[in-house]
XYZ file of C-alpha atoms in Angstrom:
730
model
C 0.000 0.000 0.000
C 2.815 2.403 0.899
C 4.608 1.688 -2.391
C 1.405 2.402 -4.300
C 0.854 5.669 -2.413
C 4.458 6.686 -3.022
C 4.219 5.914 -6.741
C 0.913 7.750 -7.045
C 2.219 10.833 -5.224
C 5.394 10.825 -7.338
C 3.312 10.739 -10.506
C 1.314 13.682 -9.226
C 4.501 15.640 -8.571
C 5.879 14.874 -12.044
C 2.570 15.864 -13.617
C 2.520 19.121 -11.694
C 6.104 19.913 -12.661
C 5.229 19.491 -16.361
C 2.114 21.663 -15.999
C 4.098 24.435 -14.313
C 6.742 24.418 -17.008
C 4.244 24.469 -19.892
C 1.945 27.089 -18.395
C 4.645 29.504 -17.269
C 5.015 31.284 -20.605
C 1.254 31.724 -20.937
C 0.948 33.355 -17.546
C 3.586 36.007 -18.234
C 1.267 37.789 -20.654
C -1.289 38.413 -17.911
C 1.115 39.881 -15.381
C 0.861 43.525 -16.443
C -2.902 43.475 -15.957
C -3.000 41.625 -12.631
C 0.009 42.905 -10.727
C -1.055 46.504 -9.949
C -4.259 45.266 -8.289
C -2.283 42.755 -6.213
C 0.145 45.416 -5.026
C -2.599 47.836 -4.052
C -4.480 45.229 -1.979
C -1.342 43.978 -0.239
C -0.446 47.492 0.864
C -3.928 47.924 2.345
C -3.633 44.643 4.288
C -0.331 45.681 5.823
C -2.020 48.745 7.274
C -5.174 47.038 8.550
C -4.239 43.551 9.667
C -3.472 42.712 13.288
C -2.054 39.252 12.534
C 1.598 38.491 11.879
C 2.047 38.995 8.135
C 4.456 37.312 5.738
C 7.926 38.851 5.637
C 9.676 39.271 2.286
C 13.095 38.647 3.752
C 15.031 37.150 6.657
C 14.375 39.928 9.195
C 11.143 39.661 11.187
C 9.331 42.902 11.947
C 6.353 41.600 13.947
C 5.853 38.912 16.578
C 3.403 37.940 19.330
C 5.949 35.982 21.326
C 5.740 38.728 23.967
C 1.904 38.347 24.159
C 1.133 41.494 22.115
C 1.887 42.279 18.483
C 5.194 44.152 18.485
C 8.545 44.562 16.795
C 11.042 41.983 18.161
C 13.557 44.845 18.276
C 11.580 46.272 21.229
C 11.455 43.069 23.326
C 13.981 43.116 26.206
C 14.861 39.452 25.716
C 16.656 37.524 22.967
C 14.331 36.538 20.112
C 15.160 34.554 16.969
C 12.656 34.320 14.114
C 12.809 31.899 11.205
C 10.788 33.684 8.528
C 8.736 32.293 5.639
C 11.339 33.571 3.162
C 14.112 31.656 4.901
C 11.942 28.523 5.035
C 11.181 28.827 1.320
C 14.745 29.495 0.168
C 16.135 26.566 2.150
C 13.287 24.244 1.055
C 12.411 23.309 4.635
C 9.456 21.077 5.492
C 9.517 20.245 9.219
C 9.806 22.298 12.392
C 13.010 20.438 13.193
C 14.574 21.571 9.909
C 13.590 25.184 10.566
C 15.149 25.137 14.031
C 18.527 24.143 12.556
C 18.817 27.894 11.901
C 18.678 28.719 15.627
C 22.080 29.130 17.271
C 22.459 27.366 20.620
C 19.802 24.756 19.776
C 20.461 20.999 19.526
C 18.274 17.940 18.918
C 17.506 14.929 21.098
C 16.975 11.500 19.595
C 13.805 9.635 20.538
C 13.720 7.436 23.638
C 12.043 7.307 26.996
C 8.691 8.026 25.340
C 9.820 11.454 24.146
C 9.548 10.622 20.440
C 8.703 13.610 18.277
C 10.032 17.164 18.258
C 12.473 17.306 21.174
C 15.086 20.048 21.319
C 17.595 21.568 23.709
C 17.926 25.364 23.839
C 20.853 26.936 25.652
C 21.475 23.418 26.982
C 18.000 22.940 28.528
C 15.010 20.865 27.428
C 12.196 22.460 25.439
C 9.830 19.460 25.125
C 7.314 21.305 27.324
C 7.830 24.671 25.656
C 6.396 24.339 22.148
C 3.416 26.584 21.323
C 1.110 27.266 18.396
C 0.026 30.917 18.208
C 0.838 31.373 21.882
C -1.186 28.356 23.063
C 0.483 25.265 24.537
C 1.226 22.544 21.969
C 3.303 20.077 24.008
C 2.061 16.796 22.528
C 4.733 14.375 21.342
C 4.516 14.492 17.555
C 6.424 15.728 14.493
C 5.362 19.161 13.281
C 5.293 20.393 9.673
C 5.813 23.903 8.257
C 3.271 24.071 5.411
C 0.843 26.201 7.469
C 3.362 28.374 9.328
C 4.127 32.028 8.600
C 7.200 32.007 10.844
C 8.727 30.345 13.900
C 9.645 32.552 16.878
C 12.119 31.451 19.531
C 12.065 33.465 22.776
C 15.205 32.604 24.698
C 15.464 32.293 28.462
C 12.982 31.477 31.217
C 9.470 32.561 30.213
C 6.894 31.250 32.695
C 5.431 34.726 33.291
C 4.349 34.834 29.632
C 3.556 31.181 28.981
C 3.180 29.325 32.260
C 5.055 26.244 33.425
C 8.110 25.400 31.348
C 11.841 24.954 31.131
C 14.835 27.264 31.278
C 16.009 27.430 27.666
C 13.131 29.325 26.128
C 9.903 29.032 24.132
C 9.332 27.901 20.538
C 6.189 29.524 19.103
C 4.763 28.488 15.724
C 2.849 31.253 13.922
C -0.017 30.083 11.688
C -0.849 31.438 8.251
C -4.033 33.516 8.497
C -6.643 34.543 5.951
C -5.869 37.927 4.378
C -7.694 40.439 2.180
C -6.286 39.511 -1.200
C -6.691 36.928 -3.947
C -3.425 35.026 -3.932
C -2.599 31.415 -4.768
C 0.623 29.420 -4.876
C 1.174 25.802 -5.877
C 4.530 24.042 -5.745
C 5.847 20.584 -6.577
C 9.227 19.128 -5.596
C 11.214 16.031 -6.548
C 14.503 14.969 -5.034
C 16.991 12.325 -4.027
C 15.880 9.203 -2.134
C 12.327 9.371 -3.489
C 11.716 12.831 -2.072
C 8.517 14.437 -3.311
C 6.344 17.187 -1.949
C 3.196 18.948 -3.137
C 1.999 22.126 -1.430
C -0.780 24.586 -2.083
C -1.570 27.949 -0.481
C -4.919 29.372 -1.653
C -6.294 32.675 -0.334
C -9.608 34.183 -1.476
C -11.098 37.548 -0.537
C -14.834 37.010 0.054
C -15.821 40.566 0.970
C -14.490 43.899 2.163
C -13.389 42.381 5.494
C -13.817 38.638 4.929
C -11.424 36.063 3.487
C -10.627 32.371 3.511
C -7.275 30.600 3.188
C -6.502 26.925 2.597
C -3.069 25.289 2.831
C -2.391 21.684 1.803
C 0.686 19.444 1.880
C 1.683 15.947 0.791
C 5.306 14.918 1.442
C 7.343 11.728 1.433
C 11.066 11.058 1.577
C 13.630 8.410 2.489
C 17.299 8.683 3.430
C 20.542 6.961 2.533
C 20.475 4.514 5.468
C 19.311 0.999 4.632
C 18.537 -2.247 6.448
C 20.915 -4.792 4.829
C 18.547 -7.743 5.437
C 15.548 -6.408 3.523
C 16.643 -3.226 1.736
C 14.166 -1.040 3.646
C 15.019 2.568 4.417
C 13.790 4.966 7.078
C 10.928 6.941 5.530
C 8.622 9.895 6.134
C 5.095 10.028 4.700
C 3.056 13.047 5.806
C -0.049 14.960 4.732
C -1.797 18.032 6.040
C -4.624 20.487 5.391
C -5.264 23.795 7.128
C -8.148 26.259 6.915
C -8.293 29.862 8.084
C -11.535 31.860 7.826
C -11.476 35.508 8.841
C -14.180 38.152 9.034
C -14.023 41.711 10.261
C -10.350 41.710 9.261
C -8.832 45.091 10.029
C -11.968 46.307 11.862
C -12.656 46.805 15.551
C -14.192 43.322 15.777
C -11.994 40.742 14.132
C -12.727 37.004 14.131
C -10.688 34.074 12.827
C -11.574 30.397 12.821
C -8.557 28.185 12.110
C -8.304 24.427 11.749
C -5.302 22.249 10.933
C -5.150 18.485 10.482
C -1.950 16.548 9.895
C -1.348 12.854 9.390
C 1.925 10.922 9.477
C 2.768 7.361 8.512
C 6.544 7.140 8.954
C 9.014 4.266 9.199
C 10.884 5.554 12.279
C 14.650 5.646 12.736
C 16.339 5.408 16.151
C 19.820 5.713 14.658
C 22.931 3.756 15.595
C 24.667 2.812 18.835
C 27.931 3.965 20.356
C 31.040 1.780 20.407
C 34.190 2.723 22.323
C 32.523 6.040 23.244
C 31.963 7.048 19.589
C 29.248 6.345 16.978
C 29.616 2.687 16.065
C 31.866 1.709 13.172
C 32.902 -1.940 13.590
C 33.104 -5.180 11.645
C 30.978 -8.065 12.882
C 30.704 -11.671 11.801
C 27.886 -10.757 9.430
C 29.274 -7.534 8.024
C 29.962 -3.933 8.998
C 27.918 -1.681 11.270
C 28.271 2.028 10.552
C 26.150 5.121 9.925
C 24.537 3.575 6.819
C 22.877 0.691 8.717
C 19.167 1.125 9.468
C 17.679 -1.195 12.099
C 14.029 -0.729 11.245
C 11.937 -1.686 8.252
C 8.662 -1.177 6.414
C 6.749 -3.113 9.096
C 7.724 -0.541 11.715
C 5.473 2.486 11.952
C 5.010 5.894 13.481
C 1.399 6.846 12.782
C -0.268 9.972 14.092
C -3.367 12.097 13.548
C -3.404 15.655 14.848
C -6.445 17.944 14.777
C -6.372 21.508 16.154
C -9.261 24.001 15.953
C -8.849 27.571 17.183
C -11.250 30.515 17.358
C -9.699 33.983 17.818
C -11.731 37.100 18.549
C -10.203 40.559 18.896
C -12.174 43.611 19.988
C -10.462 46.979 19.656
C -11.812 49.617 22.013
C -9.524 52.146 20.346
C -6.143 52.222 18.608
C -4.265 51.454 21.845
C -6.705 49.175 23.691
C -7.877 45.711 22.742
C -9.168 42.410 24.129
C -7.930 39.278 22.342
C -9.422 35.862 23.198
C -8.468 32.416 21.877
C -10.462 29.217 22.348
C -8.847 25.955 21.212
C -9.691 22.278 21.044
C -6.801 19.952 20.168
C -6.660 16.194 19.725
C -3.431 14.227 19.226
C -3.401 10.470 18.529
C -0.210 8.548 17.947
C 1.183 5.011 17.931
C 4.642 3.804 17.012
C 6.913 0.782 16.868
C 10.616 1.442 16.374
C 13.759 -0.678 16.661
C 16.644 0.146 18.954
C 20.082 -0.050 17.328
C 22.857 -2.412 18.422
C 26.612 -1.974 18.703
C 27.326 -5.642 18.010
C 24.436 -7.269 16.109
C 23.320 -6.523 12.575
C 19.602 -6.068 11.845
C 17.475 -9.133 11.130
C 14.462 -9.508 8.874
C 12.179 -10.462 11.792
C 13.448 -7.603 14.034
C 14.688 -10.108 16.634
C 18.248 -8.809 16.977
C 17.373 -5.603 18.837
C 14.827 -4.279 21.294
C 11.521 -2.772 20.246
C 10.154 0.563 21.431
C 6.365 0.890 21.300
C 3.813 3.445 22.399
C 0.113 4.259 22.036
C -0.926 7.776 23.054
C -4.020 9.964 23.014
C -3.620 13.529 24.264
C -6.494 16.051 24.377
C -6.543 19.700 25.384
C -9.051 22.539 25.600
C -7.689 26.038 26.133
C -9.229 29.430 26.840
C -6.816 32.354 26.789
C -7.792 36.025 26.988
C -5.437 39.040 26.939
C -6.338 42.681 27.560
C -3.743 45.254 26.509
C -3.819 49.032 26.651
C -1.666 52.145 26.685
C -2.307 55.052 29.026
C -0.624 57.864 30.938
C -0.714 58.011 34.740
C 1.052 60.478 37.033
C 2.979 61.796 34.049
C 4.317 58.326 33.125
C 3.447 56.339 29.999
C 2.279 52.755 30.547
C 1.899 49.758 28.226
C -0.240 47.401 30.298
C -1.146 43.767 29.717
C -3.296 41.448 31.788
C -4.828 38.082 31.048
C -6.319 34.807 32.189
C -5.863 31.259 30.943
C -7.540 27.908 31.478
C -6.097 24.658 30.133
C -7.758 21.242 30.356
C -5.482 18.257 29.670
C -6.280 14.572 29.295
C -3.713 11.990 28.356
C -3.742 8.243 27.773
C -0.571 6.213 27.230
C 0.167 2.519 26.911
C 2.529 0.065 25.197
C 1.744 -2.341 22.358
C 1.805 -6.137 22.570
C 4.096 -8.379 20.503
C 1.904 -10.438 18.153
C 4.726 -12.599 16.755
C 5.865 -15.964 18.080
C 9.360 -16.939 19.166
C 12.099 -14.352 18.970
C 10.474 -12.374 16.138
C 8.713 -9.086 16.807
C 5.526 -7.698 15.282
C 3.191 -4.973 16.569
C 0.019 -3.264 15.378
C -1.058 0.214 16.402
C -4.417 -0.890 17.843
C -3.282 -3.887 19.924
C -2.170 -2.760 23.385
C -0.740 -4.627 26.329
C -2.996 -5.712 29.178
C -1.041 -3.565 31.614
C -2.845 -0.630 33.144
C -2.381 2.439 30.944
C -0.951 5.658 32.329
C -3.623 8.344 32.511
C -3.457 12.016 33.333
C -6.325 14.481 33.847
C -5.471 18.062 34.775
C -7.010 21.505 35.156
C -4.650 24.490 34.823
C -5.614 28.026 35.832
C -3.541 31.181 35.415
C -3.797 34.932 35.814
C -1.056 37.377 34.850
C -0.195 41.020 34.287
C 2.681 43.009 32.871
C 3.386 46.749 32.766
C 6.038 48.620 30.787
C 6.545 52.126 32.162
C 8.492 54.930 30.493
C 10.244 56.388 33.527
C 12.310 58.924 31.568
C 12.942 59.772 27.931
C 14.427 56.652 26.276
C 14.153 54.590 29.501
C 11.555 51.828 30.095
C 10.996 49.523 33.060
C 9.060 46.274 32.620
C 7.575 44.169 35.388
C 5.312 41.150 35.070
C 3.884 38.499 37.377
C 1.882 35.323 36.831
C 0.112 32.902 39.153
C -0.434 29.304 38.012
C -2.595 26.734 39.788
C -2.857 23.096 38.703
C -4.985 20.226 39.975
C -4.295 16.831 38.413
C -5.171 13.172 38.864
C -2.812 10.408 37.754
C -3.267 6.676 37.347
C 0.056 6.066 39.116
C -0.127 4.569 42.604
C 3.043 6.408 43.669
C 1.966 9.861 42.463
C -1.840 9.776 42.204
C -2.422 13.522 42.531
C -0.675 16.780 41.820
C -1.689 20.084 43.334
C 0.446 23.188 43.192
C 0.463 26.953 42.926
C 3.467 28.887 41.662
C 4.369 32.517 40.979
C 6.527 33.577 38.032
C 8.205 36.927 37.422
C 9.716 38.924 34.569
C 11.417 42.295 34.763
C 13.654 44.387 32.551
C 15.276 47.798 32.189
C 15.537 49.124 28.617
C 17.458 52.064 27.209
C 16.467 53.132 23.682
C 19.504 55.244 22.819
C 18.031 55.840 19.369
C 15.089 54.199 17.566
C 17.682 51.850 16.060
C 19.618 51.017 19.244
C 18.114 49.131 22.197
C 20.106 48.171 25.309
C 18.544 46.081 28.074
C 19.077 43.989 31.160
C 16.389 41.469 32.084
C 15.460 38.818 34.629
C 12.941 36.009 34.189
C 12.154 32.690 35.821
C 10.192 29.515 35.154
C 9.052 26.363 36.912
C 7.906 22.824 36.170
C 6.319 20.764 38.944
C 6.840 17.140 39.902
C 4.771 14.899 37.574
C 4.357 17.588 34.920
C 4.447 15.968 31.476
C 4.220 12.588 33.257
C 7.612 12.723 34.986
C 6.377 10.723 37.967
C 8.470 10.050 41.064
C 8.335 7.671 44.017
C 7.256 10.586 46.148
C 6.752 14.278 45.341
C 9.957 16.226 44.756
C 10.473 20.001 44.623
C 9.390 21.695 41.434
C 11.999 22.551 38.838
C 12.906 26.211 39.158
C 15.051 28.189 36.757
C 16.119 31.801 36.463
C 17.793 33.769 33.694
C 19.679 37.054 33.836
C 20.411 38.564 30.427
C 22.301 41.637 29.237
C 21.603 42.396 25.595
C 21.776 44.882 22.772
C 19.763 45.135 19.555
C 20.756 47.359 16.644
C 19.206 48.197 13.280
C 21.552 49.178 10.454
C 21.181 50.285 6.831
C 17.930 52.211 7.417
C 16.488 49.301 9.394
C 17.120 46.638 6.736
C 19.710 44.744 8.808
C 19.172 43.658 12.424
C 22.013 42.655 14.733
C 21.710 41.505 18.319
C 23.963 40.134 21.011
C 23.136 38.725 24.437
C 25.210 37.739 27.448
C 23.251 35.520 29.840
C 23.385 33.194 32.815
C 20.699 30.567 33.481
C 20.469 28.317 36.548
C 18.107 25.400 37.014
C 17.301 23.576 40.260
C 15.940 20.020 40.475
C 16.311 19.283 36.767
C 14.097 16.389 35.644
C 14.927 13.394 33.483
C 13.096 13.210 30.150
C 12.309 9.512 30.601
C 8.750 8.883 31.755
C 7.945 7.460 35.203
C 11.606 7.247 36.111
C 12.436 6.294 39.685
C 15.540 8.430 39.170
C 13.523 11.368 37.879
C 15.902 14.031 39.223
C 18.722 14.497 36.740
C 20.763 17.166 38.537
C 20.068 19.197 41.646
C 21.553 22.392 40.209
C 23.224 23.318 36.954
C 24.041 26.455 35.026
C 24.724 27.696 31.510
C 26.599 30.935 30.919
C 26.452 32.031 27.310
C 27.154 34.648 24.691
C 25.117 34.941 21.474
C 25.336 36.957 18.269
C 22.742 37.124 15.503
C 22.487 38.928 12.184
C 19.401 38.982 9.943
C 18.281 41.082 7.004
C 19.489 42.819 3.845
C 23.025 44.083 3.367
C 22.171 45.415 -0.087
C 19.042 45.271 -2.202
C 20.232 41.945 -3.636
C 22.199 40.460 -0.734
C 20.480 38.860 2.300
C 21.916 37.049 5.309
C 20.756 35.094 8.364
C 23.412 34.034 10.860
C 23.883 33.084 14.511
C 26.809 32.255 16.772
C 26.356 30.871 20.304
C 28.948 30.073 22.956
C 27.763 27.988 25.931
C 29.754 27.360 29.094
C 27.557 24.771 30.838
C 28.293 23.068 34.160
C 26.679 20.719 36.690
C 26.886 22.502 40.053
C 25.220 19.895 42.303
C 24.505 16.252 41.488
C 21.091 14.617 41.681
C 19.274 13.463 44.805
C 16.607 10.791 44.243
C 14.383 8.558 46.348
C 15.183 4.837 46.310
C 12.101 3.033 44.987
C 12.537 0.110 47.403
C 13.819 1.620 50.657
C 12.625 5.193 50.328
C 16.098 6.428 51.250
C 17.628 9.483 49.593
C 20.333 8.464 47.112
C 22.934 10.873 45.802
C 24.516 10.601 42.355
C 28.259 10.128 41.863
C 30.013 13.315 42.986
C 32.388 13.183 40.019
C 29.672 14.650 37.798
C 29.975 17.992 39.557
C 31.781 20.474 37.350
C 31.193 18.456 34.173
C 29.544 19.665 30.966
C 25.863 18.611 30.746
C 24.451 16.384 28.037
C 23.845 17.485 24.441
C 25.256 20.959 25.117
C 28.091 21.873 22.738
C 30.464 24.642 23.696
C 29.661 26.462 20.445
C 27.244 26.407 17.502
C 27.297 28.490 14.337
C 24.971 28.911 11.380
C 24.930 31.190 8.371
C 22.759 31.350 5.278
C 23.177 34.019 2.625
C 21.624 34.645 -0.792
C 22.498 36.992 -3.628
C 20.291 38.019 -6.550
C 21.934 38.511 -9.920
C 20.906 39.037 -13.534
C 17.546 40.317 -12.204
C 15.778 36.967 -11.834
C 18.458 34.590 -10.541
C 19.324 33.954 -6.909
C 22.181 31.929 -5.440
C 22.332 30.891 -1.796
C 24.766 29.034 0.406
C 24.871 28.180 4.093
C 26.828 26.461 6.829
C 25.585 24.742 9.993
C 28.212 23.787 12.583
C 28.081 22.328 16.094
C 30.772 21.385 18.587
C 30.999 17.946 20.159
C 28.092 16.780 22.346
C 28.060 14.359 25.258
C 25.566 11.621 26.092
C 25.353 10.131 29.598
C 23.129 9.771 32.660
C 24.405 11.912 35.559
C 21.767 10.798 38.083
C 23.437 7.529 39.193
C 26.894 6.059 39.655
C 30.080 6.575 37.682
C 29.317 3.604 35.414
C 31.220 3.623 32.144
C 31.329 7.417 32.014
C 34.689 7.498 33.805
C 37.860 5.716 32.671
C 40.634 5.537 35.283
C 38.922 8.379 37.095
C 38.787 10.562 33.975
C 35.423 11.742 32.645
C 34.982 9.915 29.331
C 31.308 9.603 28.280
C 29.881 8.768 24.874
C 30.714 11.668 22.577
C 29.365 12.862 19.253
C 32.021 14.601 17.144
C 31.477 18.164 16.053
C 30.526 18.801 12.451
C 30.065 21.424 9.749
C 27.487 20.916 6.983
C 27.165 23.005 3.799
C 23.925 23.632 1.853
C 23.344 25.512 -1.418
C 20.501 26.840 -3.566
C 20.019 28.254 -7.081
C 16.696 29.680 -8.262
C 15.145 31.443 -11.208
C 11.965 33.431 -10.581
C 9.472 35.115 -12.846
C 6.462 37.015 -11.496
C 4.137 34.061 -12.002
C 6.435 31.053 -11.741
C 9.781 29.928 -10.361
C 12.209 27.018 -10.482
C 14.640 26.233 -7.663
C 17.368 23.675 -6.997
C 18.447 22.964 -3.408
C 21.420 20.754 -2.559
C 21.646 19.843 1.125
C 24.886 18.565 2.628
C 26.783 19.541 -0.521
C 30.034 17.910 0.615
C 28.255 14.654 1.562
C 29.487 14.942 5.143
C 28.738 12.113 7.599
C 27.415 13.880 10.680
C 25.084 13.231 13.618
C 22.416 15.832 14.289
C 20.613 14.128 17.204
C 21.715 12.209 20.287
C 19.761 10.239 22.860
C 20.890 12.214 25.864
C 21.428 9.150 28.075
C 24.134 8.260 25.593
C 23.252 4.907 24.056
C 22.651 5.996 20.437
C 22.559 8.867 17.962
C 20.875 9.592 14.629
C 22.914 10.546 11.534
C 21.831 13.448 9.375
C 21.025 12.960 5.713
C 23.688 12.509 3.056
C 23.877 14.764 0.013
C 20.315 15.447 -1.179
C 19.187 17.384 -4.260
C 15.645 18.796 -4.517
C 14.145 20.450 -7.601
C 11.080 22.634 -6.987
C 8.711 24.361 -9.399
C 6.220 26.987 -8.275
C 3.190 28.608 -9.884
C 1.500 31.795 -8.620
C -1.939 32.890 -9.824
């Protein structure tokens, strides 16, 4: 069935590519008639719309990551935005691919039930810090980009703005919204390893203030890694459709109804093991194990269905005062069966040589979020005031699958679960918050915000059957706007994550995770605002850091650790034809106090091996660097090239004994080597059509972009991949 679907989708892509090529010349004749009307309407939308609009470049000018629509230049905290233009030029499809452009961010491989998008930011987990349009989207699944306008990354602790979370920051996906113009784009792509993708973005103006927008996607791809026993390769197969209906757009009463559905049917890849503290590369009796060996096959699966519906209503009392309310219902279903890699045994056709990882999950949320923002003057001081309330209902069901094969073979189906009691979670979250930015003197602003979160939850676990907590979170900053183009700031923020949050259960309740970030930063605009440059010097500490594995009896990973860092970022236009997006991050990370856990049998407090104190934490390189730059030439041609580089990363468990992480008393854990990967792009664009060639990993570098943080395996990145894309606009 999969082969038939793949063949059918490939035929569709080829057909579309031919249609685009043959129709392109015919469409040029109509451009002079249609283009002036398009330009006039687009200019009107930019004035009236309150949503984040598409950016024709690599520099973002609007974001809601600070709760209100504002220029990221004015936010007294480090913000990185991956824009639609950058996503398009690099031919990116998944959220993970987009986040490769974020300096100081690394990827975790799937294990411990944390399969799906799982990143580290500034050396700290972000699996509980992924949002869609400012609303929590923490389910464990793989996110696509076809319906996203941009991806905002707010760095540092952010519980005052978003509620419970980690220390590294927040990743906020920004949806494409209906807009007041007739605009349609269709694209088809073909590439190496059976890559094909079809996308469509259709926007129709229905009235003076009403419009509808539909986005669709169908994508499949393999990679170079192959199971030598059956020839199967790891594979992605994903589809999605999104609808945005808007009415009252640009008026005092604006309403949007958005819905997105995505479906995945992947053959998952858990990578390869370590051998002698490095990614495995050994000869066995049956052959060689290296980065090209895939342990799964076509019988494995990672199937998910995600459905998210959001209603957004904004009432403007006047130009400076508005009430914005979001109501969301989200449903996430997922089941998977993957194979663990081995450092000594080659794959077998019946999957008997390695362990199986299975999961069946159903996560449901309902969210109500309402923000009131206004500007006013009191006692001679200007205020920008924000207050809001939030309610989040969460229900989660999780279980494992049962092996249906006989003997040593393994075989699982998504609907056949074990007879063990499933893990269930039912929670009610309540929050109220406020924030005020006061202009205390010309060019000087002071920000202060506070949030109160309350959670009441019931668990199916006998050891942690209930969770009840209330926590305060704070955010403050001092800003100096030397000129409109120069912003200097110092800020403080904190965050928390309670025992049992995201199903991190313990033998008995432990203190909540607490983290705090102090940041000194500058943001400059150059070349009449076309080029943005920022730098930030920060220090983040986290107490009672949790393990990512679920229901771990050693849930506390470290008692205290810290990351001190320095970041630089450049985004925008250097000349009319030359664009750049680049980031450099240095991270000096250290474990300050080792873990303290409760022994599951005796109840005694156990302390981890003291030798971990002073060591660099897991999956936290000392430096990362990325740059992507494009140049237009001969009017319609564009050439782009980029580099992504990361230092070496460690994988180990610091919550127990010394184990194999120390050799003759010297710290020697499993280590991923650093790498540098080069990508390139060449495109030709007319007003109504375009053709583009992307080559990823131009030098065919063997590199590892994800590590299971406990250290047992890592996942190689793709080899050299070429993708040809054609696009039609009408």
